[in-house]
Coordinates of N, CA and C in Angstrom, one line a residue:
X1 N -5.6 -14.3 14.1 CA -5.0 -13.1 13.6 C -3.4 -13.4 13.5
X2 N -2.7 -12.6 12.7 CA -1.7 -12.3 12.5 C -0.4 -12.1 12.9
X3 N 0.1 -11.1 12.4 CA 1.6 -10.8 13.2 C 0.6 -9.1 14.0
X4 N -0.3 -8.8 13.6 CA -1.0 -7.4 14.3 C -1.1 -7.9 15.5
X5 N -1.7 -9.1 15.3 CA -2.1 -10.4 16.8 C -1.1 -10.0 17.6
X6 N 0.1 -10.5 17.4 CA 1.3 -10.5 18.2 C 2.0 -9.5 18.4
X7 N 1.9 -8.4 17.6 CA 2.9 -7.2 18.1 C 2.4 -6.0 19.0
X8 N 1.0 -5.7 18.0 CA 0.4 -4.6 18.6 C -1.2 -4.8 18.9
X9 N -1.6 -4.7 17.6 CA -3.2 -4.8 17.8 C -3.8 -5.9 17.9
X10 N -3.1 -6.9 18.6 CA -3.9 -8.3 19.7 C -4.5 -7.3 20.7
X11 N -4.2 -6.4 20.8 CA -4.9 -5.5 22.2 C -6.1 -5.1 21.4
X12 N -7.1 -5.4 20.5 CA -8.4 -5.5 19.7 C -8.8 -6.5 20.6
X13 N -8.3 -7.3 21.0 CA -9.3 -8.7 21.4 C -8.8 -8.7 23.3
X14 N -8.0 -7.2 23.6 CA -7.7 -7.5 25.1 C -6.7 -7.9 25.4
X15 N -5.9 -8.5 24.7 CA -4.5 -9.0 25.2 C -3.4 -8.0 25.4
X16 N -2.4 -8.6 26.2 CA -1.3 -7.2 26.6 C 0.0 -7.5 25.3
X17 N -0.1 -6.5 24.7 CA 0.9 -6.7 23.3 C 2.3 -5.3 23.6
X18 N 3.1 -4.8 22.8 CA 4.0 -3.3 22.9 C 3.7 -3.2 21.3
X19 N 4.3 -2.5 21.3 CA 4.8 -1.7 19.8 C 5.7 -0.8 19.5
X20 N 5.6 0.3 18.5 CA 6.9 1.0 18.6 C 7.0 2.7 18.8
X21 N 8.0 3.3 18.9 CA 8.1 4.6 19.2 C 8.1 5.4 18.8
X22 N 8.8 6.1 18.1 CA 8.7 8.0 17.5 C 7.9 7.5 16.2
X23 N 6.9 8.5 16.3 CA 5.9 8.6 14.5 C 6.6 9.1 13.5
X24 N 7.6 8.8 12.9 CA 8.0 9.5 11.8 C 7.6 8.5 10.3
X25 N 7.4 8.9 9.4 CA 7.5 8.7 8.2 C 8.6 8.4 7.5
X26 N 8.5 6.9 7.4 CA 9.9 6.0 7.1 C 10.5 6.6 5.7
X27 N 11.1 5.2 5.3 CA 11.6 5.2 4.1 C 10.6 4.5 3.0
X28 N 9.5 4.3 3.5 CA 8.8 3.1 2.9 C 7.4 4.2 2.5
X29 N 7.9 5.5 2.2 CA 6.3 6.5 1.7 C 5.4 5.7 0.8
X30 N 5.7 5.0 -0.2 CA 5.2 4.6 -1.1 C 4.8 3.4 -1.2
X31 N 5.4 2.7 0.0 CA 4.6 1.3 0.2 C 3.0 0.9 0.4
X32 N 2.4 0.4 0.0 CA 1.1 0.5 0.1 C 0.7 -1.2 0.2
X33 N 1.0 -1.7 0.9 CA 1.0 -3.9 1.3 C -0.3 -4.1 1.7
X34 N -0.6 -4.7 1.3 CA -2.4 -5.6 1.1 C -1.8 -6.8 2.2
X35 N -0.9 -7.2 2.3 CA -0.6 -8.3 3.3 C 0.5 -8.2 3.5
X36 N 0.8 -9.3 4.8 CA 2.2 -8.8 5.5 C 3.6 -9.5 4.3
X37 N 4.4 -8.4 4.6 CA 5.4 -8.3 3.5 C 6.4 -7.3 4.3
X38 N 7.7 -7.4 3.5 CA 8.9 -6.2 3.7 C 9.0 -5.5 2.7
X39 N 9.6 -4.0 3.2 CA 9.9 -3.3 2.2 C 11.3 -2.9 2.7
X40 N 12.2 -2.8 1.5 CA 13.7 -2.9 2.0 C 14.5 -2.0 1.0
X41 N 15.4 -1.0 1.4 CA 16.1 -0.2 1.1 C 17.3 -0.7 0.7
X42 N 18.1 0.2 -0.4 CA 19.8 0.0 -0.5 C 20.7 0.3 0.7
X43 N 20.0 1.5 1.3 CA 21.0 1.8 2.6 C 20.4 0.7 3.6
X44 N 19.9 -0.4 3.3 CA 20.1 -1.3 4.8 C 18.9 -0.9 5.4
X45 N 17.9 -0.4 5.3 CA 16.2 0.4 5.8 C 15.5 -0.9 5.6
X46 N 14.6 -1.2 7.1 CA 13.5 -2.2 6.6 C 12.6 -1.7 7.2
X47 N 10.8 -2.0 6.4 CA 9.3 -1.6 6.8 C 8.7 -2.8 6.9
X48 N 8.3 -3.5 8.0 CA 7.5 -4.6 8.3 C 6.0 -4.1 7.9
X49 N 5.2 -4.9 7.2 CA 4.1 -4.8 7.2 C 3.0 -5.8 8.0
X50 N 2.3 -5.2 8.5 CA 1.2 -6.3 9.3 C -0.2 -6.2 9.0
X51 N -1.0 -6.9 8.2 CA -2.2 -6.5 7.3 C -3.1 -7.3 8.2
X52 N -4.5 -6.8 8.9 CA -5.2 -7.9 9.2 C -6.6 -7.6 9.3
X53 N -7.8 -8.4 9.3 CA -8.8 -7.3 9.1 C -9.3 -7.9 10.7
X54 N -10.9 -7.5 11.2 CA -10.5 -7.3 12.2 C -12.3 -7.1 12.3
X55 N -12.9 -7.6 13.7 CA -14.7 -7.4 13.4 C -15.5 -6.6 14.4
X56 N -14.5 -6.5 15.4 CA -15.1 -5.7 16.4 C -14.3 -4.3 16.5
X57 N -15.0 -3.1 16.5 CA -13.7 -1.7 16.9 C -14.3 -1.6 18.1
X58 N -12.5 -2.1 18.9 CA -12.4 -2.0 20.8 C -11.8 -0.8 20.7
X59 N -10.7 -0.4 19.4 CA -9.8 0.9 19.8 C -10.3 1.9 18.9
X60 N -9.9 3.1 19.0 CA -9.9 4.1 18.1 C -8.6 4.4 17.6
X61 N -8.7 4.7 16.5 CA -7.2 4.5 15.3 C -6.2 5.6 16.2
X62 N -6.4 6.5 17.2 CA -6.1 7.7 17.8 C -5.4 6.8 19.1
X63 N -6.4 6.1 19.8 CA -6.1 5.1 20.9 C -5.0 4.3 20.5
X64 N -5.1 3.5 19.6 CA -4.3 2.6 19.0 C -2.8 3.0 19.3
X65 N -2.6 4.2 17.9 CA -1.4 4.6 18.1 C -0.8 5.3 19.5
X66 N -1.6 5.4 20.7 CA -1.0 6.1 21.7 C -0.5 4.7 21.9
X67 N -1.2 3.9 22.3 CA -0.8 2.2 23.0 C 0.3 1.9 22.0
X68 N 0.4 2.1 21.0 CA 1.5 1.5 20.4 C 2.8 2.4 20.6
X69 N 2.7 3.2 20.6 CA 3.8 4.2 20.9 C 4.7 4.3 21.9
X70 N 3.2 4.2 22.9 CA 4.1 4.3 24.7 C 4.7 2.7 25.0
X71 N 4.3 2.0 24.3 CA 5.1 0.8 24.9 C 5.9 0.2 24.0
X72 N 6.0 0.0 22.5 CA 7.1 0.0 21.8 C 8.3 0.7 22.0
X73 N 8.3 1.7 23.0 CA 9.3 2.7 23.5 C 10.2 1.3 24.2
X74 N 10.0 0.5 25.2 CA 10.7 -0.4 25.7 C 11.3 -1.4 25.1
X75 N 11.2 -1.4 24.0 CA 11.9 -2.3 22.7 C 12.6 -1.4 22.4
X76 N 13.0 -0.4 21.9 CA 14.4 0.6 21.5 C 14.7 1.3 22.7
X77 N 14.7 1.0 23.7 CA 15.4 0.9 25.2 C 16.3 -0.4 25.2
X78 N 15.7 -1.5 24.8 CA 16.8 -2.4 24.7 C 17.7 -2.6 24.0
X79 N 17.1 -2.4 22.5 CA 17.7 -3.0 21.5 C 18.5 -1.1 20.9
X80 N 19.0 -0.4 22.1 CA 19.7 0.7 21.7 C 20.8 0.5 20.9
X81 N 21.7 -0.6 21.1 CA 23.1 -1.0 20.7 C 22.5 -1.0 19.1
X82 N 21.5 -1.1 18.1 CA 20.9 -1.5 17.1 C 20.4 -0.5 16.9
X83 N 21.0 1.1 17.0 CA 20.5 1.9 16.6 C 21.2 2.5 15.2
X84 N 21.9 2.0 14.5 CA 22.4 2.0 13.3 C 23.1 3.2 13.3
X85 N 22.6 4.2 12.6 CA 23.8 5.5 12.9 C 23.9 6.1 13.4
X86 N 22.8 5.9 14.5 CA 23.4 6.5 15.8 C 22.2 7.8 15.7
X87 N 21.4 7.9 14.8 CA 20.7 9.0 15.2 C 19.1 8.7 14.9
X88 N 18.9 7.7 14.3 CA 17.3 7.1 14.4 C 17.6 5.6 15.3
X89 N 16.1 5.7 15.8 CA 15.7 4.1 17.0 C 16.0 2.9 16.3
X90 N 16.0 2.1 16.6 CA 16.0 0.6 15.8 C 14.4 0.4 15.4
X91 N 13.7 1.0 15.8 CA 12.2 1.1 15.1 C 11.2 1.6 15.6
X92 N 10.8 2.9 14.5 CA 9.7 4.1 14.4 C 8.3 3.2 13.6
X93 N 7.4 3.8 14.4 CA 6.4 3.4 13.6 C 5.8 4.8 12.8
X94 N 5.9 3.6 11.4 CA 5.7 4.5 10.1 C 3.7 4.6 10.0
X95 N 3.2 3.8 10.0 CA 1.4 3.7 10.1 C 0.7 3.1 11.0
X96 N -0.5 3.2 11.4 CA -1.1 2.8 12.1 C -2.8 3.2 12.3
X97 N -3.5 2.0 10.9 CA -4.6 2.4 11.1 C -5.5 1.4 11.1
X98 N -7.0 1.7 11.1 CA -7.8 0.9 11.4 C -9.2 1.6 10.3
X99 N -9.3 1.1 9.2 CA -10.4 1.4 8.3 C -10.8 0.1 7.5
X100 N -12.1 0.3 7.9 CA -13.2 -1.0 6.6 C -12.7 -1.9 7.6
X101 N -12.6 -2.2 8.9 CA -12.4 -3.6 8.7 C -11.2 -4.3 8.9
X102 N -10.4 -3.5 8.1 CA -8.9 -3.8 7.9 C -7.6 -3.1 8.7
X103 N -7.1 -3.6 9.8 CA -6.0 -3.2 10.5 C -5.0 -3.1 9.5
X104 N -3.9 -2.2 9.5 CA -2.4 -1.6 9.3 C -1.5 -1.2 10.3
X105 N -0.5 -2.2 10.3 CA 0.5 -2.0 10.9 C 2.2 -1.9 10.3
X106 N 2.6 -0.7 10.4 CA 3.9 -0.6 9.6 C 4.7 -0.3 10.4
X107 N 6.4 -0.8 10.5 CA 7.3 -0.5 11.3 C 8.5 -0.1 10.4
X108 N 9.0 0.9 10.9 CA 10.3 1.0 10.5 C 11.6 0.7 10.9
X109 N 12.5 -0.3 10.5 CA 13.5 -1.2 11.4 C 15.1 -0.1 10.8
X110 N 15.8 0.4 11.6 CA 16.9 0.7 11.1 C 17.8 0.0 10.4
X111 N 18.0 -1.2 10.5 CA 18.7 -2.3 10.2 C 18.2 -3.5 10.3
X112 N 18.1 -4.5 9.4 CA 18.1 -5.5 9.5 C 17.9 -6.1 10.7
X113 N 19.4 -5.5 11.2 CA 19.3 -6.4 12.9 C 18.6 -6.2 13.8
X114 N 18.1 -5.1 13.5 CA 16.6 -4.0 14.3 C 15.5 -5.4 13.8
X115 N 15.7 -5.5 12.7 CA 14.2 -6.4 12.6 C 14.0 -7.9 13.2
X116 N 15.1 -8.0 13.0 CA 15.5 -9.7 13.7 C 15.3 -9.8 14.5
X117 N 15.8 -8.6 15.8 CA 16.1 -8.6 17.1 C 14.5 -8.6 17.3
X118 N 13.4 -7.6 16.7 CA 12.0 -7.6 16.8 C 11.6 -8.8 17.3
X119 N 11.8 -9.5 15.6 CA 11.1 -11.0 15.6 C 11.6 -11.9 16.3
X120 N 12.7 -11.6 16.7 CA 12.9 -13.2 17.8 C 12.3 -12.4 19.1
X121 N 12.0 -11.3 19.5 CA 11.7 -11.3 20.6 C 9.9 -11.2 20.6
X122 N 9.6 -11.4 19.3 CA 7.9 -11.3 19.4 C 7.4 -11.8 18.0
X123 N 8.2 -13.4 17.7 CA 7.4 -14.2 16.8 C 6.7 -14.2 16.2
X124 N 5.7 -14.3 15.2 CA 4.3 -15.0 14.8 C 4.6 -16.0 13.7
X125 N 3.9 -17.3 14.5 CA 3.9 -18.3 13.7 C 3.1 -18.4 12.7
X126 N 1.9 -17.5 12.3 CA 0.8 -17.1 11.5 C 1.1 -16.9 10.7
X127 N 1.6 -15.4 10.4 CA 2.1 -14.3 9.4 C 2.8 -15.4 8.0
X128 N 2.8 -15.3 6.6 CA 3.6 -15.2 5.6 C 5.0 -15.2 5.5
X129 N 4.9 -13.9 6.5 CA 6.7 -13.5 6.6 C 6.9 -14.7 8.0
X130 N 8.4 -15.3 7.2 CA 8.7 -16.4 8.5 C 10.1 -16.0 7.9
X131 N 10.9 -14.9 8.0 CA 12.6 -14.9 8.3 C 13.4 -15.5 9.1
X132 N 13.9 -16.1 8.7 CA 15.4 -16.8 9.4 C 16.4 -15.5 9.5
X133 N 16.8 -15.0 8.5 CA 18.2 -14.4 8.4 C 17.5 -13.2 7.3
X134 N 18.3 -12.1 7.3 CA 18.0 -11.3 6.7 C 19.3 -10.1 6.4
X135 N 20.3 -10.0 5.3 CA 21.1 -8.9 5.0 C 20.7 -8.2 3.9
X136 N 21.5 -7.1 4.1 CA 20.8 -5.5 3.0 C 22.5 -5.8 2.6
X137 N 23.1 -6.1 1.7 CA 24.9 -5.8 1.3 C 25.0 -5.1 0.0
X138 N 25.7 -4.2 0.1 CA 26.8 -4.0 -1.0 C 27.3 -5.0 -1.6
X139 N 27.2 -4.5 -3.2 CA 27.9 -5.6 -3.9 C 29.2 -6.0 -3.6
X140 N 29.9 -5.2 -3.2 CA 31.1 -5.4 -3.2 C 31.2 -6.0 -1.5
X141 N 30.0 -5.8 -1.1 CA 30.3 -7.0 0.4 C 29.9 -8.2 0.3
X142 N 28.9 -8.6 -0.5 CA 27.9 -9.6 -1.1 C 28.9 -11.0 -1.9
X143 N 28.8 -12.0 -1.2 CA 29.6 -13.5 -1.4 C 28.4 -14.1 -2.5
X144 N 28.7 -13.9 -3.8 CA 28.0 -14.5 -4.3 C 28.1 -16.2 -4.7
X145 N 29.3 -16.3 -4.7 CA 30.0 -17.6 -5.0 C 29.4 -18.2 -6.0
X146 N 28.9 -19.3 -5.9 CA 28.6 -19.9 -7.3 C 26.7 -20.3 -7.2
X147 N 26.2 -19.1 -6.5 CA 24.7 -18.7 -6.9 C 24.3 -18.9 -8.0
X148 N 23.0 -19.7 -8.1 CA 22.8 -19.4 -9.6 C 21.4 -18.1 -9.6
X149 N 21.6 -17.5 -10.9 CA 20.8 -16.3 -10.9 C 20.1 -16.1 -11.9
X150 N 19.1 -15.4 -12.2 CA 18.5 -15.4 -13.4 C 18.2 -13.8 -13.6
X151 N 18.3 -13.2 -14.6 CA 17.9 -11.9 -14.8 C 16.7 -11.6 -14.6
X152 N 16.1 -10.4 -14.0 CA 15.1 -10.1 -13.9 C 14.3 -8.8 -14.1
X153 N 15.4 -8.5 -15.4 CA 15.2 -7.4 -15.8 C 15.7 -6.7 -17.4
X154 N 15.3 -6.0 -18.0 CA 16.1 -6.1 -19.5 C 16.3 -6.7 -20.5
X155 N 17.3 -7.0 -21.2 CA 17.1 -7.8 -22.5 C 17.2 -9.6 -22.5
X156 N 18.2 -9.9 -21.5 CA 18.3 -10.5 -20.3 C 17.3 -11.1 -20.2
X157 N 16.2 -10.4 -19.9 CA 15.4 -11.0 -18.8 C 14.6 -12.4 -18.6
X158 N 14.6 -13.3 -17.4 CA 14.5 -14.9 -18.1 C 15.7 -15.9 -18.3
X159 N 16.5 -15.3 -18.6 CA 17.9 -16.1 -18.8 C 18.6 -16.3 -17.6
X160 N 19.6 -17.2 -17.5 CA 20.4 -17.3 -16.5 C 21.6 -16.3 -17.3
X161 N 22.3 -15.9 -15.4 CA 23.6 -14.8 -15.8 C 24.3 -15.7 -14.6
X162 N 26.1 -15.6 -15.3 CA 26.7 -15.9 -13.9 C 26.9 -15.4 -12.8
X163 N 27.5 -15.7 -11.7 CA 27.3 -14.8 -10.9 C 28.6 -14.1 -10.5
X164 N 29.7 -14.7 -11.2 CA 31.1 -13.6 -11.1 C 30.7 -12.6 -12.3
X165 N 29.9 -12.6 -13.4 CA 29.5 -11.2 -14.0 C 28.5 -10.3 -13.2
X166 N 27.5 -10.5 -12.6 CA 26.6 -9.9 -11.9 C 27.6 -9.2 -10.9
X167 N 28.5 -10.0 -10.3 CA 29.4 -9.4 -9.0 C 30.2 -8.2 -9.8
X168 N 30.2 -7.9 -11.1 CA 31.0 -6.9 -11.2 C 30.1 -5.6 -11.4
X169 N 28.8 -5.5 -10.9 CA 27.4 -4.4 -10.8 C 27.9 -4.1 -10.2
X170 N 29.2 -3.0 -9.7 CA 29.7 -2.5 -8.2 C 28.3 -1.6 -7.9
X171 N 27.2 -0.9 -8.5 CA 26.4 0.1 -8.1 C 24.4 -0.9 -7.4
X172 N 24.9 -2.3 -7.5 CA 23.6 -2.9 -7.2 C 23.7 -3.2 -5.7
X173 N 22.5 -3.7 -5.2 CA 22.5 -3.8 -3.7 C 21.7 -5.4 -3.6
X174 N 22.5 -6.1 -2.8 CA 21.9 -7.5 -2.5 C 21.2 -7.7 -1.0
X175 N 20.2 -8.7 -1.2 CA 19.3 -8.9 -0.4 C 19.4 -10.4 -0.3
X176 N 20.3 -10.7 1.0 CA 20.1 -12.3 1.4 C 19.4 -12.9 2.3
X177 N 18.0 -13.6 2.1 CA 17.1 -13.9 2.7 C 16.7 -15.4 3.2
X178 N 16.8 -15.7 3.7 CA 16.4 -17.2 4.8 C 14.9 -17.2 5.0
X179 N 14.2 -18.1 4.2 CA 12.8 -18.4 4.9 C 11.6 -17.7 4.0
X180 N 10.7 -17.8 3.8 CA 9.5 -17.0 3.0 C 9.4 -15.8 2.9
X181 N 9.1 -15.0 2.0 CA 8.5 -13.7 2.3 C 8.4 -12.9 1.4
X182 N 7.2 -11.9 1.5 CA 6.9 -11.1 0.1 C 7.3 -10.0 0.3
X183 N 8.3 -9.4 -0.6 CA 9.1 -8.0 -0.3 C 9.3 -7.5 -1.1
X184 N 9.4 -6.0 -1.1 CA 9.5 -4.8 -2.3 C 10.7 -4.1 -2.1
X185 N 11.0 -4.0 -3.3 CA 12.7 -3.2 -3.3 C 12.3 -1.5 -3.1
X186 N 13.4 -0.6 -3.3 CA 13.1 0.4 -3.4 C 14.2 0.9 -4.8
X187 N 14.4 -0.1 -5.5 CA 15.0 0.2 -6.7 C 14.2 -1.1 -7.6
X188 N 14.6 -1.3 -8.9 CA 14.0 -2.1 -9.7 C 14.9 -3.5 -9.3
X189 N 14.5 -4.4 -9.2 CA 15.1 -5.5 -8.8 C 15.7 -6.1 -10.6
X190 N 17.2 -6.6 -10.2 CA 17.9 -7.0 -11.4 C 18.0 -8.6 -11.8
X191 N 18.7 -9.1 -10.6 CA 18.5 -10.5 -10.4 C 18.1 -11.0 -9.3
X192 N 17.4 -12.4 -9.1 CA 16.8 -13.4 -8.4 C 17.5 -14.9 -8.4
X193 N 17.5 -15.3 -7.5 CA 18.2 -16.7 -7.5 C 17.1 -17.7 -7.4
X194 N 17.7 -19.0 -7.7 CA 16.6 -19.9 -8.0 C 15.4 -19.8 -6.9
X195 N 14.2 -20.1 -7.1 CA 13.4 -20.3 -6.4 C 12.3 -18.7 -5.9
X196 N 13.0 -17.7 -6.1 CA 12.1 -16.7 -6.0 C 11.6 -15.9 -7.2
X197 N 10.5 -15.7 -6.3 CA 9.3 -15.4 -7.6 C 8.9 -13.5 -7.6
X198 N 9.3 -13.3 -9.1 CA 8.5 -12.3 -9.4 C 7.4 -11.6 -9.0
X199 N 7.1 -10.8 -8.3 CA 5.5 -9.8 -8.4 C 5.3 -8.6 -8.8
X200 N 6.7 -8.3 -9.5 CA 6.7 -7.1 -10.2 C 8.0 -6.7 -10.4
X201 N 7.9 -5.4 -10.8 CA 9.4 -5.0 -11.3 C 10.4 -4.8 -10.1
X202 N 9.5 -4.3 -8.3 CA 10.2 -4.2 -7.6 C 9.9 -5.3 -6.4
X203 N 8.8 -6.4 -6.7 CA 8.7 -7.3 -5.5 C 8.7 -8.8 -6.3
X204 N 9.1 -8.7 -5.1 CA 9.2 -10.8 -4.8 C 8.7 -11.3 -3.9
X205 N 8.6 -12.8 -4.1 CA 8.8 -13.8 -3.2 C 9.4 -14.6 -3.2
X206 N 10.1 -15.0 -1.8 CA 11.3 -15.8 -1.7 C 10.3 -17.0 -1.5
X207 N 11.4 -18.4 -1.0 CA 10.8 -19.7 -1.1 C 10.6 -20.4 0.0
X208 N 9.6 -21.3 0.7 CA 10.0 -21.8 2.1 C 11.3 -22.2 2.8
X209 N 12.1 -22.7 1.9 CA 13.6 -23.6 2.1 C 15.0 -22.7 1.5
X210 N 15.7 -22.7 2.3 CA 17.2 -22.1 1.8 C 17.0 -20.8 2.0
X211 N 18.3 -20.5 1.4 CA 18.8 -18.8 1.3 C 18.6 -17.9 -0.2
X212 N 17.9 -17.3 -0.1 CA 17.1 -16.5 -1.8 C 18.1 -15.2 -2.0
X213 N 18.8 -14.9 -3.0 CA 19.3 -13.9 -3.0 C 18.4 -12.7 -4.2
X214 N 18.2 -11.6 -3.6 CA 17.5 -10.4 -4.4 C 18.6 -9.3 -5.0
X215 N 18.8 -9.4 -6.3 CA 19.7 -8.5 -6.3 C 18.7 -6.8 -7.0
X216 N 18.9 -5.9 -6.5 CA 18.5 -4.4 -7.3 C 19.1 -3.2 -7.4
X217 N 18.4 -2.5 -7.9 CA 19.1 -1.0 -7.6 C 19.4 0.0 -7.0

């Protein structure tokens, strides 16, 4: 199993796992991930997904989310300094269910660094998603230097664009990524740097090696 293995629902097979705290309904309503993936906001908002199916039911989807709740509480006890603006956790869990077969696990990270901080403190070597580094920037924070980029959207689309024209999108939001991973924007994605791959108008995938940049809306 998975990254479910390692965060939360390894407690299917008995092992002692945490998880996360307040139930609220993230930013990610409309996410719907068949496998583990990110879903990532302009304001800096990230939704871990953890997809896994699963052959014995030890928990009840009711059970589940109590155990995940009360002990993911001790991860945003630590990682308080990473509460972003000061008025949501560094990570609410957005879903948590168990149907057909198939576990769901969704987190909501305040920040980036909420997510990071997760993963270096509860790995999976398994999972798809394998992040090194992960920023949500403003264009106008965003070092594009001499990226190469390709349009991925418009009349454009397919072609290479420079990247001191792209830099003048003051209204787009960049996504710089280290390491693999399948991830959905919450705007229409514009440009892509070499090596990451299309899965729609709002998802990608980045590449095993280097730094992928996602630019959208």
């Amino acid at each position: 199993m998975n990254r479910i293995r390692n965060t939360c629902l390894c407690a299917l097979t008995g092992l002692a796992v945490f998880c996360t705290a307040a139930c609220t309904r993230g930013p990610a309503q409309a996410f719907e991930p068949t496998e583990d993936s990110l879903y990532i906001t302009g304001s800096g908002q990230v939704t871990s997904a953890a997809i896994e199916t699963y052959e014995k039911d030890y928990y009840t989807e009711e059970g589940l989310k109590a155990f995940v709740e009360e002990n993911l509480a001790a991860f945003n006890q630590d990682a308080a300094s990473l509460a972003g603006d000061g008025e949501k956790a560094p990570a609410a869990l957005n879903a948590c269910t168990l149907a057909d077969g198939t576990a769901s696990l969704l987190i909501d990270f305040s920040s980036p660094a909420a997510y990071m901080e997760f993963m270096a403190a509860y790995p999976d070597e398994e999972s798809g998603v394998q992040v090194k580094a992960l920023s949500i920037l403003s264009m106008e924070e965003a070092e594009l230097g001499d990226v190469s980029l390709t349009a991925a959207a418009g009349k454009e689309k397919g072609t290479a664009v420079p990247a001191d024209q792209v830099k003048k999108k003051s209204k787009l939001h960049v996504a710089v990524v280290e390491g693999p991973a399948l991830l959905e924007t919450d705007g229409a994605i514009q440009y892509i740097s070499d090596g990451v791959t299309l899965t729609g108008e709002n998802g990608a995938r980045t590449p095993d090696g280097g730094v992928s940049y996602i630019i959208f809306k």
